[in-house]
Tab-separated table of C-alpha atoms and ligand atoms in Angstrom:
chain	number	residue	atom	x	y	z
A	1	UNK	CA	-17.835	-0.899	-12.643
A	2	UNK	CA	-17.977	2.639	-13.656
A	3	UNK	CA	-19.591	5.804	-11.708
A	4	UNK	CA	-22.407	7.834	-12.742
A	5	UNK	CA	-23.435	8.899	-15.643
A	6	UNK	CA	-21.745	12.388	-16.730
A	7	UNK	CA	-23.758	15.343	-17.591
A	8	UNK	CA	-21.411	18.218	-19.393
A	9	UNK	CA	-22.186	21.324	-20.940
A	10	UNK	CA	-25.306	20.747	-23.021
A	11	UNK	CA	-26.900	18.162	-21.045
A	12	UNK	CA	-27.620	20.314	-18.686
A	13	UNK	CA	-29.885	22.066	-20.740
A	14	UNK	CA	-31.524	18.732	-21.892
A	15	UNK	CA	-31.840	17.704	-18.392
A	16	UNK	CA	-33.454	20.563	-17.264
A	17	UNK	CA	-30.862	21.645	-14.451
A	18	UNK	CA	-30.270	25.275	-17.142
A	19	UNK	CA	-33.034	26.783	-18.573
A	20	UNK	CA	-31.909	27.079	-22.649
A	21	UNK	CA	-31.859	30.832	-22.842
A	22	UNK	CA	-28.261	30.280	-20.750
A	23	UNK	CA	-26.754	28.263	-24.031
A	24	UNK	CA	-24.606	30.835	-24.527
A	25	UNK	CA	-23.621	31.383	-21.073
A	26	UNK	CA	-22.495	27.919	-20.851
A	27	UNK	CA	-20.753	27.471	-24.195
A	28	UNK	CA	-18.890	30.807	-23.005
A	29	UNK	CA	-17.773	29.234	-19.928
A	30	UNK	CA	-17.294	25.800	-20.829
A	31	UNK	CA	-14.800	27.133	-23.630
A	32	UNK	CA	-12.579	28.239	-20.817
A	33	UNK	CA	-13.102	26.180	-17.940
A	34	UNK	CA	-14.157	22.196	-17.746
A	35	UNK	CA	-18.106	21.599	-16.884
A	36	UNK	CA	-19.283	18.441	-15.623
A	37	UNK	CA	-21.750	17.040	-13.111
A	38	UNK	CA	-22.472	13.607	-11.906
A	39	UNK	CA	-25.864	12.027	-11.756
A	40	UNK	CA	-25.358	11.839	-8.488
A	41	UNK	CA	-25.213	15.610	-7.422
A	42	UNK	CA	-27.364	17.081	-10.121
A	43	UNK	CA	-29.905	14.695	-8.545
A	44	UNK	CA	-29.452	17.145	-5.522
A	45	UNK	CA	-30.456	20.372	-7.239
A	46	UNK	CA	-32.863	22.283	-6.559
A	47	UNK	CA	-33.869	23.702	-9.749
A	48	UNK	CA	-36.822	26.056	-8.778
A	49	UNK	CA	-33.999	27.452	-6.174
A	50	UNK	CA	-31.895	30.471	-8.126
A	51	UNK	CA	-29.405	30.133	-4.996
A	52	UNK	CA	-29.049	26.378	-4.921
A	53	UNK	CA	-26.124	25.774	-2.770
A	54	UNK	CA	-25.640	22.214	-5.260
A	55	UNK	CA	-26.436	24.040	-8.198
A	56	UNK	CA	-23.242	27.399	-7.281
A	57	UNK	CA	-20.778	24.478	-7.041
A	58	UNK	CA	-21.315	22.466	-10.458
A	59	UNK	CA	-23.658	24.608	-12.789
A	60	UNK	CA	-21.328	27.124	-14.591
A	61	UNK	CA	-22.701	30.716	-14.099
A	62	UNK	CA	-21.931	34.316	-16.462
A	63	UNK	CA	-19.859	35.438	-13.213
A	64	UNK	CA	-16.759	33.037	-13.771
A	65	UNK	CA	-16.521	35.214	-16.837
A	66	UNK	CA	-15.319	38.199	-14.365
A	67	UNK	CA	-11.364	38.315	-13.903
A	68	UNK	CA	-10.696	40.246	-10.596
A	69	UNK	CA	-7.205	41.841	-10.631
A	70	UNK	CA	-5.772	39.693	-7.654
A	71	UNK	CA	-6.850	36.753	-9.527
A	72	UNK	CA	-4.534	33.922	-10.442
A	73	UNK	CA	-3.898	30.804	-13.338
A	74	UNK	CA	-1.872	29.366	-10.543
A	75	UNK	CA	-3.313	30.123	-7.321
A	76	UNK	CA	-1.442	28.046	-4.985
A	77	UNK	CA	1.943	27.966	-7.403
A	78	UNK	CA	2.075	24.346	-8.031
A	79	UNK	CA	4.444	24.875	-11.347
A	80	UNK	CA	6.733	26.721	-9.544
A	81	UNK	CA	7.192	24.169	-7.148
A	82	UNK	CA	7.223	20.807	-9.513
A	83	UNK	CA	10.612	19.326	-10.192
A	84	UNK	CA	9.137	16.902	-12.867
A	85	UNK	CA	5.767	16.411	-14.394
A	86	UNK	CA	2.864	14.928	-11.784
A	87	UNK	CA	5.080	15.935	-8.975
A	88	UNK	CA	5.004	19.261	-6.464
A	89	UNK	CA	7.440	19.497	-4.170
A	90	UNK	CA	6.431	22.351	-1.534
A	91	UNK	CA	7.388	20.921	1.638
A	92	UNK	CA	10.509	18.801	2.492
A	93	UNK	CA	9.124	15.811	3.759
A	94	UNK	CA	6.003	15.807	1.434
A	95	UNK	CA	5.413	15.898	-1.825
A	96	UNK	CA	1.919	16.325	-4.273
A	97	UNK	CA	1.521	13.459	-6.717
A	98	UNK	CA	-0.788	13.882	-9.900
A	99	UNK	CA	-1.601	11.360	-11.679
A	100	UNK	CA	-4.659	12.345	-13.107
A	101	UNK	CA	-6.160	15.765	-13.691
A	102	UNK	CA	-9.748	14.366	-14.369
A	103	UNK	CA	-12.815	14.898	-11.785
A	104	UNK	CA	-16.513	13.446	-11.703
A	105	UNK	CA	-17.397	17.240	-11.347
A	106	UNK	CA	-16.013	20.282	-12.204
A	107	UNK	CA	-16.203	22.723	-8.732
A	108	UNK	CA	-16.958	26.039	-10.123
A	109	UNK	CA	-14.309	27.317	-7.973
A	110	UNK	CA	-11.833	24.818	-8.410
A	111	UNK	CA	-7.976	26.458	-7.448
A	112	UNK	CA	-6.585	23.644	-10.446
A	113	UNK	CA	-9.507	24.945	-12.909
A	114	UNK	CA	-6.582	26.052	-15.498
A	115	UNK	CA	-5.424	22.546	-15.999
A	116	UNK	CA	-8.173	19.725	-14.879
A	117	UNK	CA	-10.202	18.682	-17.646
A	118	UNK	CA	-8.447	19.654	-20.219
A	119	UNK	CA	-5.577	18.195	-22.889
A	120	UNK	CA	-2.923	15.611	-21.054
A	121	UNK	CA	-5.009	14.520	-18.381
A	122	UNK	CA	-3.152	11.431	-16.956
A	123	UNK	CA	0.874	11.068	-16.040
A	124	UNK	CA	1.717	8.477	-19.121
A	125	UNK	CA	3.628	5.467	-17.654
A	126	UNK	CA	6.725	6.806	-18.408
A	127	UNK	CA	6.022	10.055	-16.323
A	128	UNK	CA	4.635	8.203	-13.741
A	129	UNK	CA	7.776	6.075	-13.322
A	130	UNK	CA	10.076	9.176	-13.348
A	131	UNK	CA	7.757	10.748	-10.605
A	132	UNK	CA	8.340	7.377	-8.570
A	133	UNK	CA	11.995	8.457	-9.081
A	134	UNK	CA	12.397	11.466	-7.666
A	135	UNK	CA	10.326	9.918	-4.603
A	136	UNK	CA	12.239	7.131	-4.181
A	137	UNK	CA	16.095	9.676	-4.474
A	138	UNK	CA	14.776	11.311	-1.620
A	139	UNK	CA	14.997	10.286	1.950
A	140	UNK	CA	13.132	13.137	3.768
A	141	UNK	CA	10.164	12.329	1.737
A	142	UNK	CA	7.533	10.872	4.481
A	143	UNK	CA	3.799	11.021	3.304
A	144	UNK	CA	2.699	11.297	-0.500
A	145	UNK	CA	-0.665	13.357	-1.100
A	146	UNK	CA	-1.918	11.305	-3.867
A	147	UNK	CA	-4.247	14.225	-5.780
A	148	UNK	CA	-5.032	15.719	-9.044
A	149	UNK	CA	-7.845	15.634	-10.506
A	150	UNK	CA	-9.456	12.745	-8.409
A	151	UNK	CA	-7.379	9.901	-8.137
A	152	UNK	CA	-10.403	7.795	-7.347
A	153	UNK	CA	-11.457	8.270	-11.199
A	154	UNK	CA	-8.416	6.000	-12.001
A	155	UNK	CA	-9.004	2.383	-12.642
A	156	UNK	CA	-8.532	-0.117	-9.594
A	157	UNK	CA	-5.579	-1.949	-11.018
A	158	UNK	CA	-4.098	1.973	-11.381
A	159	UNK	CA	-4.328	3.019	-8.128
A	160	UNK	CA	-3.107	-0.899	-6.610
A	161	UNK	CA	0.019	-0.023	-8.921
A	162	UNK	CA	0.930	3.407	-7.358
A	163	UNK	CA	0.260	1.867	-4.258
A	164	UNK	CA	2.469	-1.178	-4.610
A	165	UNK	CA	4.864	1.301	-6.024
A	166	UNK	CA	4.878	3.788	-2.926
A	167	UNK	CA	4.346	0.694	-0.576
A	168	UNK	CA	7.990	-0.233	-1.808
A	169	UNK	CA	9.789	3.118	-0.690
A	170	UNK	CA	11.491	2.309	2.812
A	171	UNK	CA	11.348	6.415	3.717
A	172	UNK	CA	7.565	6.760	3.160
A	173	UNK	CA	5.131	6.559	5.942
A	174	UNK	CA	2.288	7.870	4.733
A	175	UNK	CA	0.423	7.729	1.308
A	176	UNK	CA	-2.851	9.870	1.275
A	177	UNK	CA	-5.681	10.156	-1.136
A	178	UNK	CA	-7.515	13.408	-1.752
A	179	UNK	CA	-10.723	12.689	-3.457
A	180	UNK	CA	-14.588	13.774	-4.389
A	181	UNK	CA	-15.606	10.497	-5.530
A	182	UNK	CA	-16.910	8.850	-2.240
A	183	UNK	CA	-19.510	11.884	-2.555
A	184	UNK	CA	-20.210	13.165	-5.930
A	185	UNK	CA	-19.766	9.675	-7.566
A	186	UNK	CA	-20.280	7.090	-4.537
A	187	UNK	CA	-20.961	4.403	-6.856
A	188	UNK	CA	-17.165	4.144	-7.818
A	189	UNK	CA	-16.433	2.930	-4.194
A	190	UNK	CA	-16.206	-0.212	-4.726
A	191	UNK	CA	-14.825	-3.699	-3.005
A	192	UNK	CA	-12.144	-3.539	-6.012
A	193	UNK	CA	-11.458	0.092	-5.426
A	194	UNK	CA	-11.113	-0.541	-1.852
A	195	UNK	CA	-8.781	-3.972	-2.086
A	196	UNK	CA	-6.615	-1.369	-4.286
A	197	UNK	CA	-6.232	1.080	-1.189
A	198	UNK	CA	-4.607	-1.869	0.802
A	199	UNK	CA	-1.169	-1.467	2.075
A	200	UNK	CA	1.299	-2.004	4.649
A	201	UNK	CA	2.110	2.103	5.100
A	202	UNK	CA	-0.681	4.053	6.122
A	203	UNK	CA	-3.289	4.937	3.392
A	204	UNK	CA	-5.186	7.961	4.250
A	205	UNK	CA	-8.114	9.397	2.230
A	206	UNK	CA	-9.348	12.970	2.214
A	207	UNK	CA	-12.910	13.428	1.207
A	208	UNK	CA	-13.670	16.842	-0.459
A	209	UNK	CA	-17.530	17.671	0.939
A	210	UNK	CA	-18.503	21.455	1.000
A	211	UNK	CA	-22.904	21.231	1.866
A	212	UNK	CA	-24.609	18.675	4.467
A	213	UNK	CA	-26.648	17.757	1.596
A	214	UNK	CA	-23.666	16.198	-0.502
A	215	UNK	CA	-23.887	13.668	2.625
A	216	UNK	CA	-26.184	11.234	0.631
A	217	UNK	CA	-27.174	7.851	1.532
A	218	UNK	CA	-24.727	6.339	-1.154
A	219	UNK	CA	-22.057	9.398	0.347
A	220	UNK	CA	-22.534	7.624	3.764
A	221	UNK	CA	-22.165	3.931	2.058
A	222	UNK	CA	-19.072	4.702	0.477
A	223	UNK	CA	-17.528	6.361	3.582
A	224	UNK	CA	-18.457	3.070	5.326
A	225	UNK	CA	-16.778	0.586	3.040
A	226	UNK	CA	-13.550	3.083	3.060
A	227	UNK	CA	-13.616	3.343	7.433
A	228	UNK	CA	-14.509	-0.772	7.576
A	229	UNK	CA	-11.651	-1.414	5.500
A	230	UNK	CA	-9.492	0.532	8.286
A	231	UNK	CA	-8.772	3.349	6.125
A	232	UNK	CA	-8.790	6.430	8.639
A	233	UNK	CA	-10.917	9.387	6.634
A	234	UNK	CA	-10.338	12.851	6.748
A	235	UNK	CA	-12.878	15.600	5.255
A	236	UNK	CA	-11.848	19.208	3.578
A	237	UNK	CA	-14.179	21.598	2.882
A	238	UNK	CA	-14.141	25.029	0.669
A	239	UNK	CA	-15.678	28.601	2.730
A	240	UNK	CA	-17.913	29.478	0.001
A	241	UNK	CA	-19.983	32.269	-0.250
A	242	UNK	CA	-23.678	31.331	-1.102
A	243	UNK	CA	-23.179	27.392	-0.265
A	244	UNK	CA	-21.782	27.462	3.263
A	245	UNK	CA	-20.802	31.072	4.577
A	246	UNK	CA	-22.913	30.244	7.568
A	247	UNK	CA	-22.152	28.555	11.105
A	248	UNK	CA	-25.762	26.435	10.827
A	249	UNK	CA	-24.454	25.055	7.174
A	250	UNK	CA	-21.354	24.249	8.565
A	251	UNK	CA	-22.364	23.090	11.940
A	252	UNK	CA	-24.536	20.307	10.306
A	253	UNK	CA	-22.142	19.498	7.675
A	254	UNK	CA	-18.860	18.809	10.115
A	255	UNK	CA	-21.663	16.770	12.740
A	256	UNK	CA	-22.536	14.403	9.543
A	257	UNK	CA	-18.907	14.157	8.304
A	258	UNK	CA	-18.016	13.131	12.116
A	259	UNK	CA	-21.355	10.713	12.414
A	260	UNK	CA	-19.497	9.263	9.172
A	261	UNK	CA	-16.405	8.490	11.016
A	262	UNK	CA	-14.553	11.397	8.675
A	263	UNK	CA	-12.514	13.649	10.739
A	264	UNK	CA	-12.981	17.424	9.523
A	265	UNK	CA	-9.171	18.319	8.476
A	266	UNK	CA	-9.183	21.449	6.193
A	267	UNK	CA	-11.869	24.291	6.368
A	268	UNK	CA	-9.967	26.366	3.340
A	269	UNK	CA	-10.295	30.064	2.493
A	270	UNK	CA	-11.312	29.990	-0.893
A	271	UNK	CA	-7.860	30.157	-3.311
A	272	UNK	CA	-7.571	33.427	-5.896
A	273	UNK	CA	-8.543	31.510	-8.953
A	274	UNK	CA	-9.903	33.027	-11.900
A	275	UNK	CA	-13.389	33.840	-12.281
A	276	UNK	CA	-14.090	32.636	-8.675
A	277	UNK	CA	-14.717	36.205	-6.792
A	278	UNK	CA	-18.062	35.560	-6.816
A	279	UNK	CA	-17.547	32.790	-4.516
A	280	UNK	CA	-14.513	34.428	-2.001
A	281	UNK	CA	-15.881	35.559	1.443
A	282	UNK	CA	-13.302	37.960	3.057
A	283	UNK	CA	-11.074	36.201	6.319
A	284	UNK	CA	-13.095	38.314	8.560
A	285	UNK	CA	-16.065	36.300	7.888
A	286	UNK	CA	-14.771	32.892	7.951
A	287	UNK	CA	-13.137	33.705	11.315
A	288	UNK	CA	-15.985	34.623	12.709
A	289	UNK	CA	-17.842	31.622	11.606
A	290	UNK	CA	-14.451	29.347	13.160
A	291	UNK	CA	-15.095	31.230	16.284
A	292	UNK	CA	-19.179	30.561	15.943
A	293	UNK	CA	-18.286	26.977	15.748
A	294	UNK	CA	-16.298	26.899	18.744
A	295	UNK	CA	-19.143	27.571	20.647
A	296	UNK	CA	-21.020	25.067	19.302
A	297	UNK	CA	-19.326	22.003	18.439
A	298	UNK	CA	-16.764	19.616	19.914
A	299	UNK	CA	-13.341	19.965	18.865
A	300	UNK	CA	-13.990	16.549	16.930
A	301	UNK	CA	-16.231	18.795	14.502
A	302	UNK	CA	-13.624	21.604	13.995
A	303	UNK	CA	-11.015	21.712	11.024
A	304	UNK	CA	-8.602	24.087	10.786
A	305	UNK	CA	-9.125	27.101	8.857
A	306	UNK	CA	-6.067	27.963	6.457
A	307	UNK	CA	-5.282	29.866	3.990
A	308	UNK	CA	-2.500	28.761	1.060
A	309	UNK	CA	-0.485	31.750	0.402
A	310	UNK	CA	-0.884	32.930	-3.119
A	311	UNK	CA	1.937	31.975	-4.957
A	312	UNK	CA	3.306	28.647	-3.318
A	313	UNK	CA	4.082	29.741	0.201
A	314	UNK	CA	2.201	27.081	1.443
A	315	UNK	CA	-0.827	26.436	4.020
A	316	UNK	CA	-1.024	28.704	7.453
A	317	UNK	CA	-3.606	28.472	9.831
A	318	UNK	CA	-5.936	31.948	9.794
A	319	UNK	CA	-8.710	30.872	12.753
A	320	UNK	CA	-8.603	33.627	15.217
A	321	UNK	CA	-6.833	33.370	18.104
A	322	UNK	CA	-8.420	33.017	21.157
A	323	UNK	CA	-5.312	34.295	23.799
A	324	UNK	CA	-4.289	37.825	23.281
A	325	UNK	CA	-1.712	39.223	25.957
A	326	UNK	CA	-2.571	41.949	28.089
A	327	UNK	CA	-0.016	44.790	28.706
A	328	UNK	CA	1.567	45.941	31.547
A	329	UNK	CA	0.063	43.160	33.603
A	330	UNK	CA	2.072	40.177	31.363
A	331	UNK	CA	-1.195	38.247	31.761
A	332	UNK	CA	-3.120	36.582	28.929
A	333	UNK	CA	-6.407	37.358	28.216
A	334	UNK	CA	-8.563	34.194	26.732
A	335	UNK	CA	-11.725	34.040	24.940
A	336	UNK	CA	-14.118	31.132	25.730
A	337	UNK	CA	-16.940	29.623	23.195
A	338	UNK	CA	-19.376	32.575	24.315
A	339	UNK	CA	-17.562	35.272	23.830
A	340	UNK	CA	-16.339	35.740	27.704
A	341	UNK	CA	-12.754	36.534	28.227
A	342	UNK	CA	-10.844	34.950	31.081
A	343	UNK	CA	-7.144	36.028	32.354
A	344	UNK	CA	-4.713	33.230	32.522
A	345	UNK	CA	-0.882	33.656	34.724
A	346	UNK	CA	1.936	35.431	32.784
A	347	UNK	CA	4.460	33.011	31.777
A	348	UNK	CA	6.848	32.035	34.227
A	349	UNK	CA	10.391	33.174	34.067
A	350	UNK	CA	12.310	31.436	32.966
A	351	UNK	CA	16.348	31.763	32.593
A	352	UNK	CA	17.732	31.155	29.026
A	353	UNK	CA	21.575	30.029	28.866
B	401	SF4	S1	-12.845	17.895	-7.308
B	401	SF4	FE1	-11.086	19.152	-6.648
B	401	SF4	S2	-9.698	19.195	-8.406
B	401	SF4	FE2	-11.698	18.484	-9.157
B	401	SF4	S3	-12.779	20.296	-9.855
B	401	SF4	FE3	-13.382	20.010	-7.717
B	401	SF4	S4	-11.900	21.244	-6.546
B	401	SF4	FE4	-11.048	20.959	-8.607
């Protein structure tokens, strides 16, 4: 069973999503980043809307030709952090593993945009092997993020083999799957696919949704056959400007993930890739839509908002904080969904040896 048909660069003209006066707009950008959208999602386009919030994440646009000076081919410093190919090794007890750097789409703001979809686009066996390696020489390893590119776009008997593989390795604990399939290419959810995910360690899998309206019928489907399989699911979602820089967007779109059984994990601050200013909000905005949410939702329907340090640093939390001390009185001042502030007992004293 394969997923849905693939429309790339010139089909979108054909298909109508891009009117054909943008052909050279698109060849531009296609000759430096990877275009692709899935039946699927272009389905989901508004084409008589210039500010789509589909259409900003998959339809390539002049602006991605714009460098901005802080802008990075490595955002989140994955090469400086990988010991051997498919492999990135940030954290002690966790490592990245890549064996494919293919999607169904192409996110127009993608943080990996410099190396998915282009030339060696899968971990040969070989590679894949050695990566196995260095997971199995290393005891603090606990959880694998199994990422990419979207895993999911590897065949069944693929993914069964890096799970048998991982399955084997007494230190793990964890193997996790971060993936856009179950909503821009439901269709590849399949029984198979889902026997594959079957393990005795934990299998976790991270759905990638950014607009309530990428919560399709088929989205919903897929999500079901993952949860009645027992496979807890997680969601993580991209602050975009334009798609979802607003507390109603994201209000509906963490209720639906949660009505889906997916847990909202990751709200991220968009990463400095290239050509993807267009799409950055600044932190000031996207705490104020964390603390919007607050009021408004359960804590069921709020991720956390982080930030990966340029460079490789890794992930930090950037919500605001809603205790703030209050000086001379050593009391804490605390901010409640509305907006009303609250004081809370200084700390107690106590003696340190
Ligand atoms: S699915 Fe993920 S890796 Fe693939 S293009 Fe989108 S953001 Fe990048």
């Amino acid at each position: 069973m394969t997923g849905a048909r693939i429309l790339g660069g010139a089909d979108l003209i054909s298909g109508g999503l891009v009117g054909p006066d943008r052909l050279n707009e698109i060849r531009q950008v296609a000759a430096e980043f990877a275009v692709a959208v899935t039946e699927d999602m272009a389905e989901l386009i508004d084409v008589d809307n210039d500010r789509d919030p589909i259409a900003a994440q998959f339809l390539p646009s002049r602006a991605e030709l714009t460098e901005a000076e802080e802008e990075l081919a490595d955002p989140i410093g994955d090469e400086r952090w990988s010991p051997v190919p498919g492999i990135v090794h940030r954290h002690p007890d966790r490592v990245l593993l890549k064996p494919i750097l293919l999607c169904p789409v192409y996110c127009r703001f993608c943080f990996r945009r410099e190396v998915v979809g282009k030339k060696a686009a899968m971990l040969d066996r070989a590679a894949l092997e050695s990566a196995f390696g260095y997971v199995r020489q290393r005891p603090q390893i606990w959880e694998v993020i199994v990422t990419g590119g979207d895993p999911f776009l590897l065949a069944p008997r693929r993914i069964s083999e890096i799970i048998r593989a991982l399955d084997q390795i007494p230190h793990l604990g964890v193997i996790r799957f971060h993936t856009r399939v179950p909503v821009a290419d439901p269709r590849r959810v399949t029984p198979t696919l889902v026997e594959a995910l079957a393990a005795e360690k934990a299998v976790y899998v991270v759905i990638h949704a950014n607009h309530p309206r990428e919560l399709t019928a088929k989205a919903r489907e897929a999500a079901l056959k993952l949860s009645r399989a027992g496979i807890p699911l997680l969601s993580q979602t991209v602050l975009l400007r334009g798609v979802n820089d607003d507390a109603v967007v994201l209000e509906a779109l963490f209720r639906g993930l949660v009505a889906m059984r997916v847990k909202p994990y990751y709200l991220h601050h968009a990463d400095l890739a290239r050509g993807t200013s267009h799409f950055r909000t600044g932190i000031v905005t996207g705490q104020r839509l964390v603390r919007a949410l607050r009021g408004r939702v359960s804590g069921l329907c709020q991720p956390t908002y982080v930030l990966d340090i340029p460079g490789g640093y890794g992930k930090v939390p950037i919500a605001p904080c809603a205790v703030t001390p209050d000086y001379p009185s050593g009391e804490w001042l605390v901010e409640d969904g509305a907006g009303g502030r609250h004081r809370y007992p200084a700390d107690p004293c106590i003696a340190e040896d």
